[in-house]
XYZ file of N, CA and C in Angstrom:
543
model
N -49.169 12.487 4.358
C -47.777 12.439 3.904
C -46.832 12.533 5.121
N -46.833 11.510 5.917
C -46.031 11.474 7.139
C -44.547 11.441 6.834
N -44.167 11.104 5.618
C -42.746 10.961 5.297
C -42.130 12.253 4.795
N -42.930 13.309 4.642
C -42.394 14.605 4.195
C -41.607 15.208 5.358
N -40.387 15.623 5.028
C -39.496 16.159 6.049
C -39.715 17.636 6.303
N -39.561 18.013 7.517
C -39.601 19.417 7.898
C -38.343 20.117 7.417
N -38.499 21.247 6.779
C -37.346 22.027 6.327
C -36.495 22.427 7.545
N -37.149 22.786 8.623
C -36.391 23.166 9.832
C -35.522 22.000 10.312
N -36.081 20.803 10.344
C -35.308 19.636 10.762
C -34.137 19.397 9.835
N -34.345 19.495 8.529
C -33.263 19.338 7.569
C -32.143 20.348 7.768
N -32.503 21.591 7.967
C -31.506 22.647 8.134
C -30.739 22.442 9.459
N -31.438 22.176 10.539
C -30.778 21.988 11.832
C -29.857 20.748 11.799
N -30.358 19.655 11.234
C -29.531 18.417 11.143
C -28.322 18.679 10.219
N -28.550 19.389 9.123
C -27.454 19.700 8.234
C -26.405 20.598 8.871
N -26.864 21.525 9.675
C -25.930 22.452 10.341
C -25.147 21.767 11.454
N -25.789 20.923 12.221
C -25.156 20.349 13.402
C -24.521 18.983 13.196
N -24.678 18.370 12.032
C -24.222 16.973 11.869
C -22.699 16.802 12.073
N -21.910 17.826 11.901
C -20.461 17.762 12.079
C -19.981 18.522 13.305
N -20.844 18.770 14.268
C -20.565 19.647 15.399
C -19.341 19.232 16.194
N -19.009 17.966 16.278
C -17.872 17.508 17.098
C -16.529 17.804 16.436
N -16.543 18.307 15.214
C -15.280 18.684 14.574
C -14.670 19.918 15.236
N -15.451 20.604 16.040
C -14.918 21.714 16.855
C -15.344 21.445 18.305
N -15.008 22.313 19.195
C -15.461 22.179 20.563
C -14.699 21.176 21.396
N -13.483 20.783 20.931
C -12.678 19.837 21.695
C -11.281 20.371 22.000
N -10.951 21.522 21.470
C -9.678 22.216 21.754
C -8.476 21.433 21.251
N -8.611 20.587 20.292
C -7.460 19.935 19.644
C -6.857 20.909 18.681
N -5.591 21.260 18.852
C -4.936 22.259 18.001
C -3.685 21.689 17.343
N -3.339 22.313 16.215
C -2.062 22.074 15.554
C -1.338 23.407 15.486
N -0.057 23.393 15.720
C 0.733 24.627 15.708
C 1.891 24.504 14.748
N 2.159 25.564 13.996
C 3.340 25.669 13.145
C 3.805 27.118 13.210
N 5.113 27.310 13.427
C 5.700 28.662 13.425
C 4.950 29.605 14.367
N 4.663 29.151 15.560
C 3.983 29.956 16.594
C 2.547 30.343 16.218
N 1.976 29.696 15.230
C 0.580 29.952 14.859
C -0.171 28.631 15.127
N -1.253 28.729 15.918
C -2.038 27.552 16.242
C -3.488 27.692 15.738
N -4.080 26.611 15.406
C -5.474 26.611 14.948
C -6.144 25.317 15.404
N -7.474 25.382 15.527
C -8.218 24.157 15.838
C -8.161 23.281 14.614
N -7.667 22.086 14.811
C -7.411 21.183 13.696
C -8.513 20.141 13.631
N -9.440 20.315 12.695
C -10.583 19.396 12.600
C -10.211 18.033 12.016
N -9.000 17.908 11.486
C -8.557 16.638 10.898
C -7.417 15.985 11.692
N -7.114 16.473 12.885
C -6.026 15.922 13.664
C -6.255 14.450 14.002
N -5.174 13.692 13.993
C -5.258 12.273 14.367
C -5.487 12.112 15.872
N -5.326 13.188 16.631
C -5.560 13.154 18.076
C -7.034 13.321 18.453
N -7.880 13.637 17.495
C -9.294 13.850 17.768
C -10.024 12.534 18.048
N -11.171 12.658 18.678
C -12.085 11.552 18.887
C -11.393 10.387 19.608
N -10.771 10.693 20.718
C -10.088 9.682 21.504
C -8.944 9.026 20.749
N -8.287 9.848 19.914
C -7.155 9.434 19.063
C -7.562 8.360 18.035
N -8.834 8.361 17.620
C -9.267 7.420 16.596
C -9.320 8.049 15.210
N -9.139 9.364 15.120
C -9.107 10.041 13.818
C -10.498 10.336 13.259
N -10.512 10.949 12.098
C -11.714 11.493 11.500
C -12.785 10.478 11.197
N -12.419 9.234 10.946
C -13.432 8.224 10.591
C -14.418 7.959 11.733
N -14.051 8.352 12.932
C -14.949 8.138 14.077
C -15.787 9.379 14.437
N -15.662 10.449 13.634
C -16.364 11.685 14.001
C -17.895 11.586 14.010
N -18.540 10.795 13.145
C -20.005 10.755 13.222
C -20.518 10.313 14.612
N -19.868 9.351 15.222
C -20.269 8.897 16.567
C -20.146 10.049 17.552
N -19.007 10.766 17.493
C -18.801 11.859 18.434
C -19.814 12.992 18.170
N -20.146 13.235 16.927
C -21.101 14.306 16.603
C -22.457 13.972 17.180
N -22.914 12.736 17.002
C -24.205 12.333 17.590
C -24.180 12.437 19.110
N -23.058 12.043 19.712
C -22.919 12.109 21.160
C -22.941 13.544 21.680
N -22.329 14.469 20.951
C -22.338 15.876 21.346
C -23.779 16.397 21.282
N -24.491 16.048 20.229
C -25.883 16.529 20.071
C -26.781 15.992 21.187
N -26.547 14.758 21.598
C -27.353 14.173 22.704
C -26.860 14.584 24.085
N -25.722 15.297 24.128
C -25.170 15.747 25.424
C -24.341 14.696 26.137
N -23.950 13.630 25.428
C -23.102 12.599 26.018
C -21.649 13.014 26.052
N -21.287 13.985 25.218
C -19.915 14.471 25.101
C -19.935 15.982 25.285
N -18.971 16.499 26.029
C -18.857 17.924 26.303
C -18.404 18.710 25.062
N -18.961 19.891 24.898
C -18.561 20.785 23.818
C -17.968 22.030 24.482
N -16.685 22.287 24.236
C -16.009 23.444 24.841
C -16.100 24.632 23.878
N -16.664 25.722 24.352
C -16.760 26.929 23.567
C -15.527 27.804 23.727
N -14.847 27.657 24.889
C -13.635 28.454 25.151
C -12.571 27.545 25.729
N -11.507 27.349 24.997
C -10.432 26.427 25.402
C -9.585 27.009 26.537
N -9.541 28.336 26.636
C -8.703 28.943 27.675
C -9.289 28.775 29.085
N -10.633 28.949 29.170
C -11.232 28.865 30.512
C -12.100 27.638 30.696
N -12.194 26.774 29.689
C -12.964 25.545 29.803
C -14.463 25.702 29.775
N -14.945 26.871 29.307
C -16.387 27.122 29.269
C -17.049 26.171 28.295
N -18.102 25.544 28.742
C -18.843 24.583 27.928
C -20.096 25.206 27.318
N -20.523 24.655 26.219
C -21.781 25.027 25.601
C -22.637 23.758 25.493
N -23.849 23.827 25.987
C -24.731 22.674 25.902
C -25.411 22.667 24.522
N -24.944 21.813 23.655
C -25.528 21.732 22.319
C -27.007 21.272 22.387
N -27.347 20.280 23.243
C -28.753 19.907 23.348
C -29.640 21.084 23.777
N -29.194 21.859 24.760
C -29.985 23.014 25.184
C -30.118 24.045 24.065
N -29.005 24.301 23.378
C -29.038 25.258 22.258
C -30.089 24.828 21.205
N -30.047 23.566 20.831
C -30.996 23.102 19.819
C -32.444 23.128 20.340
N -32.651 22.611 21.526
C -34.027 22.508 22.047
C -34.655 23.870 22.358
N -33.832 24.849 22.733
C -34.382 26.192 23.067
C -34.644 27.035 21.802
N -33.973 26.701 20.706
C -34.071 27.565 19.538
C -34.788 26.972 18.322
N -35.032 25.667 18.360
C -35.633 25.028 17.188
C -36.729 24.056 17.612
N -37.696 23.919 16.733
C -38.788 23.011 16.997
C -38.529 21.656 16.278
N -37.513 20.957 16.803
C -37.135 19.666 16.218
C -36.916 18.662 17.332
N -36.914 17.395 16.989
C -36.617 16.325 17.929
C -35.103 16.130 17.940
N -34.503 16.422 19.081
C -33.056 16.325 19.253
C -32.534 14.946 18.816
N -33.309 13.910 19.105
C -32.887 12.561 18.758
C -32.781 12.367 17.235
N -33.647 13.023 16.487
C -33.558 12.927 15.017
C -32.322 13.650 14.492
N -31.986 14.779 15.099
C -30.768 15.513 14.707
C -29.550 14.627 14.983
N -29.539 13.968 16.137
C -28.435 13.079 16.494
C -28.378 11.876 15.551
N -29.533 11.343 15.191
C -29.580 10.221 14.220
C -28.912 10.595 12.905
N -29.240 11.769 12.400
C -28.632 12.240 11.142
C -27.134 12.352 11.297
N -26.664 12.814 12.457
C -25.221 12.949 12.693
C -24.559 11.581 12.734
N -25.154 10.633 13.472
C -24.573 9.276 13.535
C -24.489 8.628 12.177
N -25.436 8.914 11.317
C -25.547 8.213 10.007
C -24.898 8.955 8.855
N -24.424 10.192 9.019
C -24.125 11.005 7.849
C -22.987 10.504 6.982
N -22.131 9.663 7.433
C -21.064 9.098 6.568
C -21.509 7.802 5.882
N -22.555 7.184 6.378
C -22.922 5.859 5.873
C -23.396 5.881 4.433
N -24.118 6.942 4.029
C -24.602 7.008 2.663
C -23.450 7.098 1.657
N -22.445 7.870 1.974
C -21.276 8.007 1.099
C -20.529 6.684 0.952
N -20.562 5.831 1.987
C -19.866 4.539 1.916
C -20.445 3.623 0.846
N -21.697 3.835 0.499
C -22.353 2.981 -0.534
C -21.585 3.115 -1.854
N -21.061 4.281 -2.169
C -20.407 4.533 -3.462
C -18.900 4.326 -3.443
N -18.361 3.824 -2.366
C -16.934 3.541 -2.363
C -16.671 2.230 -3.127
N -15.795 2.279 -4.110
C -15.519 1.114 -4.918
C -14.814 0.052 -4.086
N -15.395 -1.144 -4.077
C -14.778 -2.308 -3.444
C -15.500 -3.563 -3.964
N -15.237 -4.694 -3.347
C -15.821 -5.939 -3.832
C -17.181 -6.249 -3.254
N -17.724 -5.358 -2.459
C -19.037 -5.573 -1.837
C -20.137 -5.161 -2.849
N -21.111 -6.027 -3.038
C -22.196 -5.728 -3.988
C -23.028 -4.564 -3.471
N -23.715 -3.899 -4.385
C -24.568 -2.762 -4.014
C -25.696 -3.225 -3.098
N -26.227 -4.408 -3.352
C -27.289 -4.933 -2.476
C -26.771 -5.123 -1.052
N -25.565 -5.640 -0.907
C -24.998 -5.845 0.428
C -24.701 -4.507 1.083
N -24.227 -3.527 0.312
C -23.979 -2.224 0.872
C -25.268 -1.596 1.402
N -26.352 -1.784 0.704
C -27.637 -1.265 1.148
C -28.099 -1.978 2.426
N -27.882 -3.291 2.486
C -28.198 -4.053 3.720
C -27.370 -3.533 4.898
N -26.087 -3.275 4.650
C -25.218 -2.746 5.702
C -25.700 -1.365 6.157
N -26.099 -0.512 5.200
C -26.624 0.800 5.536
C -27.867 0.664 6.416
N -28.802 -0.181 6.015
C -30.039 -0.306 6.749
C -29.824 -0.940 8.151
N -28.850 -1.810 8.250
C -28.509 -2.413 9.553
C -27.954 -1.289 10.476
N -27.107 -0.423 9.929
C -26.559 0.691 10.705
C -27.691 1.668 11.098
N -28.613 1.911 10.165
C -29.749 2.777 10.425
C -30.581 2.247 11.591
N -30.823 0.950 11.587
C -31.578 0.290 12.658
C -30.860 0.473 13.980
N -29.553 0.234 13.974
C -28.736 0.349 15.194
C -28.743 1.790 15.726
N -28.609 2.764 14.823
C -28.582 4.173 15.258
C -29.962 4.641 15.739
N -31.030 4.153 15.112
C -32.374 4.485 15.601
C -32.524 3.963 17.031
N -32.056 2.763 17.291
C -32.135 2.168 18.617
C -31.316 3.002 19.606
N -30.115 3.425 19.194
C -29.259 4.243 20.058
C -29.940 5.561 20.416
N -30.713 6.110 19.472
C -31.419 7.379 19.685
C -32.803 7.195 20.276
N -33.182 5.960 20.546
C -34.530 5.627 21.063
C -35.617 6.131 20.117
N -35.446 5.805 18.845
C -36.393 6.174 17.803
C -36.854 4.935 17.052
N -38.081 4.959 16.596
C -38.542 3.888 15.703
C -37.980 4.139 14.300
N -37.726 3.090 13.588
C -37.303 3.228 12.180
C -38.516 3.629 11.369
N -38.392 4.759 10.647
C -39.475 5.185 9.769
C -38.866 5.657 8.454
N -39.689 5.687 7.420
C -39.249 6.183 6.133
C -38.815 7.655 6.219
N -39.532 8.423 7.001
C -39.185 9.857 7.208
C -37.772 9.986 7.749
N -37.436 9.219 8.753
C -36.108 9.288 9.345
C -35.037 8.759 8.413
N -35.380 7.749 7.665
C -34.436 7.240 6.645
C -34.161 8.344 5.621
N -35.190 9.027 5.166
C -35.020 10.112 4.206
C -34.155 11.246 4.797
N -34.349 11.530 6.061
C -33.531 12.558 6.749
C -32.061 12.179 6.672
N -31.757 10.924 7.040
C -30.368 10.468 7.022
C -29.768 10.499 5.608
N -30.555 10.082 4.617
C -30.092 10.088 3.228
C -29.830 11.518 2.777
N -30.734 12.459 3.094
C -30.585 13.842 2.664
C -29.335 14.505 3.289
N -29.135 14.299 4.571
C -27.980 14.918 5.255
C -26.703 14.250 4.742
N -26.727 12.923 4.559
C -25.538 12.231 4.026
C -25.202 12.679 2.601
N -26.180 12.840 1.775
C -25.939 13.292 0.387
C -25.416 14.709 0.386
N -25.972 15.585 1.226
C -25.501 16.961 1.294
C -24.051 17.007 1.823
N -23.726 16.143 2.766
C -22.375 16.092 3.297
C -21.389 15.711 2.197
N -21.719 14.723 1.427
C -20.831 14.289 0.328
C -20.717 15.412 -0.711
N -21.842 16.005 -1.066
C -21.818 17.063 -2.092
C -21.010 18.276 -1.661
N -20.976 18.550 -0.377
C -20.258 19.739 0.087
C -18.787 19.449 0.333
N -18.353 18.210 0.186
C -16.970 17.867 0.532
C -15.958 18.222 -0.549
N -16.422 18.612 -1.709
C -15.490 18.950 -2.779
C -16.102 19.997 -3.697
N -15.253 20.719 -4.398
C -15.753 21.674 -5.386
C -15.414 21.252 -6.805
N -15.035 20.021 -6.982
C -14.694 19.511 -8.336
C -15.818 19.728 -9.334
N -17.061 19.550 -8.885
C -18.186 19.654 -9.819
C -18.379 21.068 -10.368
N -17.841 22.079 -9.705
C -18.060 23.450 -10.153
C -16.831 24.058 -10.818
N -15.812 23.293 -11.095
C -14.602 23.838 -11.672
C -14.810 24.358 -13.080
N -15.750 23.845 -13.814
C -15.966 24.279 -15.205
C -16.990 25.405 -15.332
N -17.445 25.939 -14.217
C -18.404 27.030 -14.288
C -17.661 28.336 -14.586
N -18.429 29.387 -14.830
C -17.854 30.686 -15.216
C -17.095 31.342 -14.067
N -17.466 31.038 -12.825
C -16.735 31.629 -11.690
C -15.701 30.623 -11.180
N -14.697 31.144 -10.546
C -13.633 30.262 -10.045
C -13.920 29.910 -8.590
N -14.048 28.626 -8.268
C -14.319 28.231 -6.872
C -13.106 28.485 -5.992
N -13.349 28.535 -4.708
C -12.275 28.732 -3.755
C -11.314 27.544 -3.815
N -10.036 27.799 -3.577
C -9.054 26.725 -3.500
C -9.329 25.920 -2.246
N -9.339 24.628 -2.389
C -9.616 23.734 -1.272
C -8.334 23.301 -0.600
N -8.322 23.400 0.721
C -7.132 22.983 1.485
C -7.103 21.470 1.631
N -8.255 20.857 1.945
C -8.341 19.404 2.109
C -9.247 18.866 1.001
N -8.642 18.360 -0.045
C -9.393 17.895 -1.221
C -9.712 16.406 -1.012
N -11.000 16.084 -1.102
C -11.396 14.680 -0.980
C -11.298 13.989 -2.331
N -11.381 12.681 -2.288
C -11.348 11.903 -3.518
C -12.717 11.860 -4.177
N -13.731 12.369 -3.499
C -15.103 12.455 -4.035
C -15.584 11.128 -4.576
N -15.986 10.200 -3.720
C -16.428 8.882 -4.150
C -17.611 8.937 -5.109
N -18.416 10.004 -5.034
C -19.572 10.091 -5.933
C -19.112 10.237 -7.398
N -18.062 10.996 -7.664
C -17.537 11.103 -9.027
C -16.771 9.845 -9.409
N -16.063 9.230 -8.481
C -15.337 7.998 -8.780
C -16.297 6.865 -9.145
N -17.463 6.800 -8.499
C -18.429 5.756 -8.732
C -18.973 5.835 -10.129
């Protein structure tokens, strides 16, 4: 069963897939209060949030600097952190980061057929495997699908609004393409 995923790989990829949303010292300030703004339009070379998967993969591979302290410029090596603490292939973690938005795109309503959307997904998967110097395998495809599905599922709390407990109020509410589909 070569396609069975390691739980450790799933957890590490799930934890690090959005790592570039911090570590860049982009801040927003209001009334003398500043915070790291993960949705700022100034992020990712001023390309905005839609480009964050590329930056996340690049941070994991060490192509982009991760700042742990904005005041003194202290850097944290994300590749060293992962490689020293986990028994995973860094390239697979980066692959999941590069791909994590692509699965959600399949369910965005538009005029593209589902078959074409799947072809687009697989073409991107092939491209990202090449970027990470990995062979395309079913195991790696499953990793990308699992991290992508978890990312979509965690983006909203709409699904839990009818439960007995009250979910936290969300500051940035997504349109949740999975429910729209």
